[in-house]
Amino acid sequence: MTLRSLLAKDWTVEVNTGTTAAPTWTPVKGLTEFSEEIDTNAEDDSDFDGDGWSSQVITQRGWTLTVNGNRKRDADALTFVPDPGQEFLRQAGHVVGPGADVHVRWYRRDGSPDAYEGRAGVDYKGAGGETTDLEPFEIELLGQGKPVEIDNPVAA
């Protein structure tokens, strides 16, 4: 069997711009980087019976998705029409309280079973730059509770 590496570009992120009862999954376009981080809290569970070896117990986990990209707009529109997924997250990133969290899912588009969804707070960072730069953004989606493994929408 020949093995091939998976490509980072095959991840996609979608935000629910509808309701929980009737979700409307809107892709976040223009992504240039994607990373998922699981933070782990471990406590020392060592005792005298360990013969000098320590023991760790995981007491909590948390997740964060970090997505970077370039702000995009509808090239055909005469007035400014932003990418709907980017704009939904940008707006949520300016809210404090319950409106600052979103329902999000992320999965691979290459047939891999990796697919998850959850709720997350939005930390949006926009940026300017030099006169020759594209306008970048960085969004951290701060997980709220355990992400749920779902059937990959591409496979369905």
XYZ file of C-alpha atoms in Angstrom:
156
model
C 0.000 0.000 0.000
C 1.320 3.436 -0.956
C 0.577 6.196 1.543
C 0.022 9.827 0.628
C -0.008 12.835 2.918
C -3.237 14.701 3.575
C -3.320 18.314 2.422
C -4.161 21.137 4.836
C -6.085 22.920 2.071
C -8.790 20.259 2.217
C -10.261 21.598 5.479
C -13.340 23.784 5.254
C -15.174 25.811 7.892
C -18.881 26.607 7.765
C -20.960 28.756 10.091
C -24.678 28.310 10.727
C -26.313 31.548 9.594
C -29.771 30.056 10.129
C -31.212 28.665 13.348
C -30.474 25.571 15.401
C -33.762 24.046 14.232
C -33.165 24.944 10.563
C -29.403 25.382 10.018
C -28.070 27.201 6.972
C -24.435 26.170 6.593
C -22.511 29.049 5.026
C -18.879 28.461 4.018
C -16.195 30.847 5.215
C -14.311 31.637 2.005
C -10.826 33.059 1.493
C -9.077 30.881 4.089
C -5.310 30.611 3.841
C -4.607 28.795 7.129
C -6.543 26.442 9.402
C -5.550 24.893 12.707
C -7.383 22.979 15.401
C -5.918 22.964 18.883
C -6.988 20.793 21.802
C -5.859 22.227 25.142
C -5.427 19.729 27.937
C -5.372 20.258 31.683
C -3.619 17.440 33.532
C -3.281 17.044 37.285
C -0.615 15.082 39.113
C -2.079 11.817 40.385
C 1.205 10.403 41.705
C 1.407 8.272 44.801
C 3.927 6.140 46.689
C 2.836 3.030 44.775
C 4.252 4.400 41.509
C 7.832 3.410 42.420
C 9.029 6.957 41.751
C 7.115 7.367 38.494
C 4.581 10.147 38.211
C 1.013 9.719 37.083
C -1.114 12.306 35.283
C -4.904 12.494 35.046
C -6.574 14.621 32.401
C -9.240 16.679 34.128
C -10.363 18.980 31.320
C -10.004 19.633 27.599
C -10.841 22.630 25.457
C -10.697 23.380 21.724
C -9.874 26.350 19.573
C -10.015 26.716 15.813
C -7.795 29.378 14.303
C -8.514 30.439 10.742
C -6.613 33.030 8.773
C -7.510 34.380 5.405
C -8.018 37.365 3.169
C -11.189 39.415 3.252
C -13.224 38.818 0.129
C -16.155 40.553 -1.532
C -18.527 39.852 -4.387
C -16.521 40.909 -7.439
C -19.657 41.361 -9.565
C -21.577 43.610 -7.181
C -21.455 47.380 -7.766
C -21.644 48.020 -4.025
C -19.566 46.276 -1.364
C -20.990 42.815 -0.638
C -18.693 40.830 1.692
C -18.300 37.076 1.781
C -21.318 35.981 3.892
C -19.383 33.508 6.072
C -16.580 35.972 6.808
C -19.069 38.745 7.543
C -21.148 36.617 9.922
C -18.029 35.826 11.972
C -16.791 39.429 11.800
C -20.111 40.685 13.158
C -20.152 38.065 15.948
C -16.584 39.120 16.821
C -17.878 42.593 17.737
C -20.562 41.362 20.153
C -20.260 40.759 23.892
C -22.391 38.103 25.550
C -24.610 35.419 24.005
C -24.522 36.930 20.495
C -20.756 36.468 20.412
C -21.020 32.715 19.968
C -21.750 30.825 16.774
C -22.637 27.310 15.650
C -19.786 26.083 13.472
C -18.693 22.916 11.717
C -15.381 21.949 10.161
C -14.512 18.985 8.010
C -12.247 17.680 5.286
C -13.408 17.845 1.653
C -11.262 14.900 0.531
C -13.447 12.021 1.726
C -11.736 11.637 5.101
C -14.218 11.000 7.924
C -12.847 13.959 9.960
C -15.891 16.178 10.637
C -16.996 18.065 13.745
C -19.391 20.732 14.914
C -19.832 22.786 18.036
C -20.526 26.199 19.488
C -17.752 28.738 19.836
C -17.124 32.294 20.905
C -15.626 34.465 18.174
C -12.422 36.463 18.564
C -12.059 38.421 15.295
C -8.885 40.265 14.392
C -8.913 42.369 11.232
C -5.894 44.090 9.848
C -4.742 46.628 7.348
C -1.221 46.443 6.010
C 1.041 47.973 3.420
C -0.320 49.574 0.249
C 0.488 46.435 -1.743
C -0.973 43.960 0.804
C -4.238 42.087 0.698
C -6.427 42.678 3.759
C -5.974 39.697 6.075
C -8.075 38.499 9.005
C -7.602 36.053 11.841
C -10.482 34.418 13.662
C -10.196 32.304 16.770
C -13.242 30.161 17.437
C -13.141 29.451 21.175
C -14.903 26.167 21.838
C -17.802 25.966 24.243
C -18.087 22.404 25.469
C -17.223 19.220 23.663
C -17.220 19.271 19.849
C -19.476 16.641 18.310
C -18.155 14.258 15.700
C -20.557 14.299 12.735
C -20.903 12.479 9.449
C -18.754 14.259 6.901
C -21.143 16.358 4.761
C -19.050 15.587 1.663
C -19.472 11.847 2.176
C -23.217 12.278 2.776
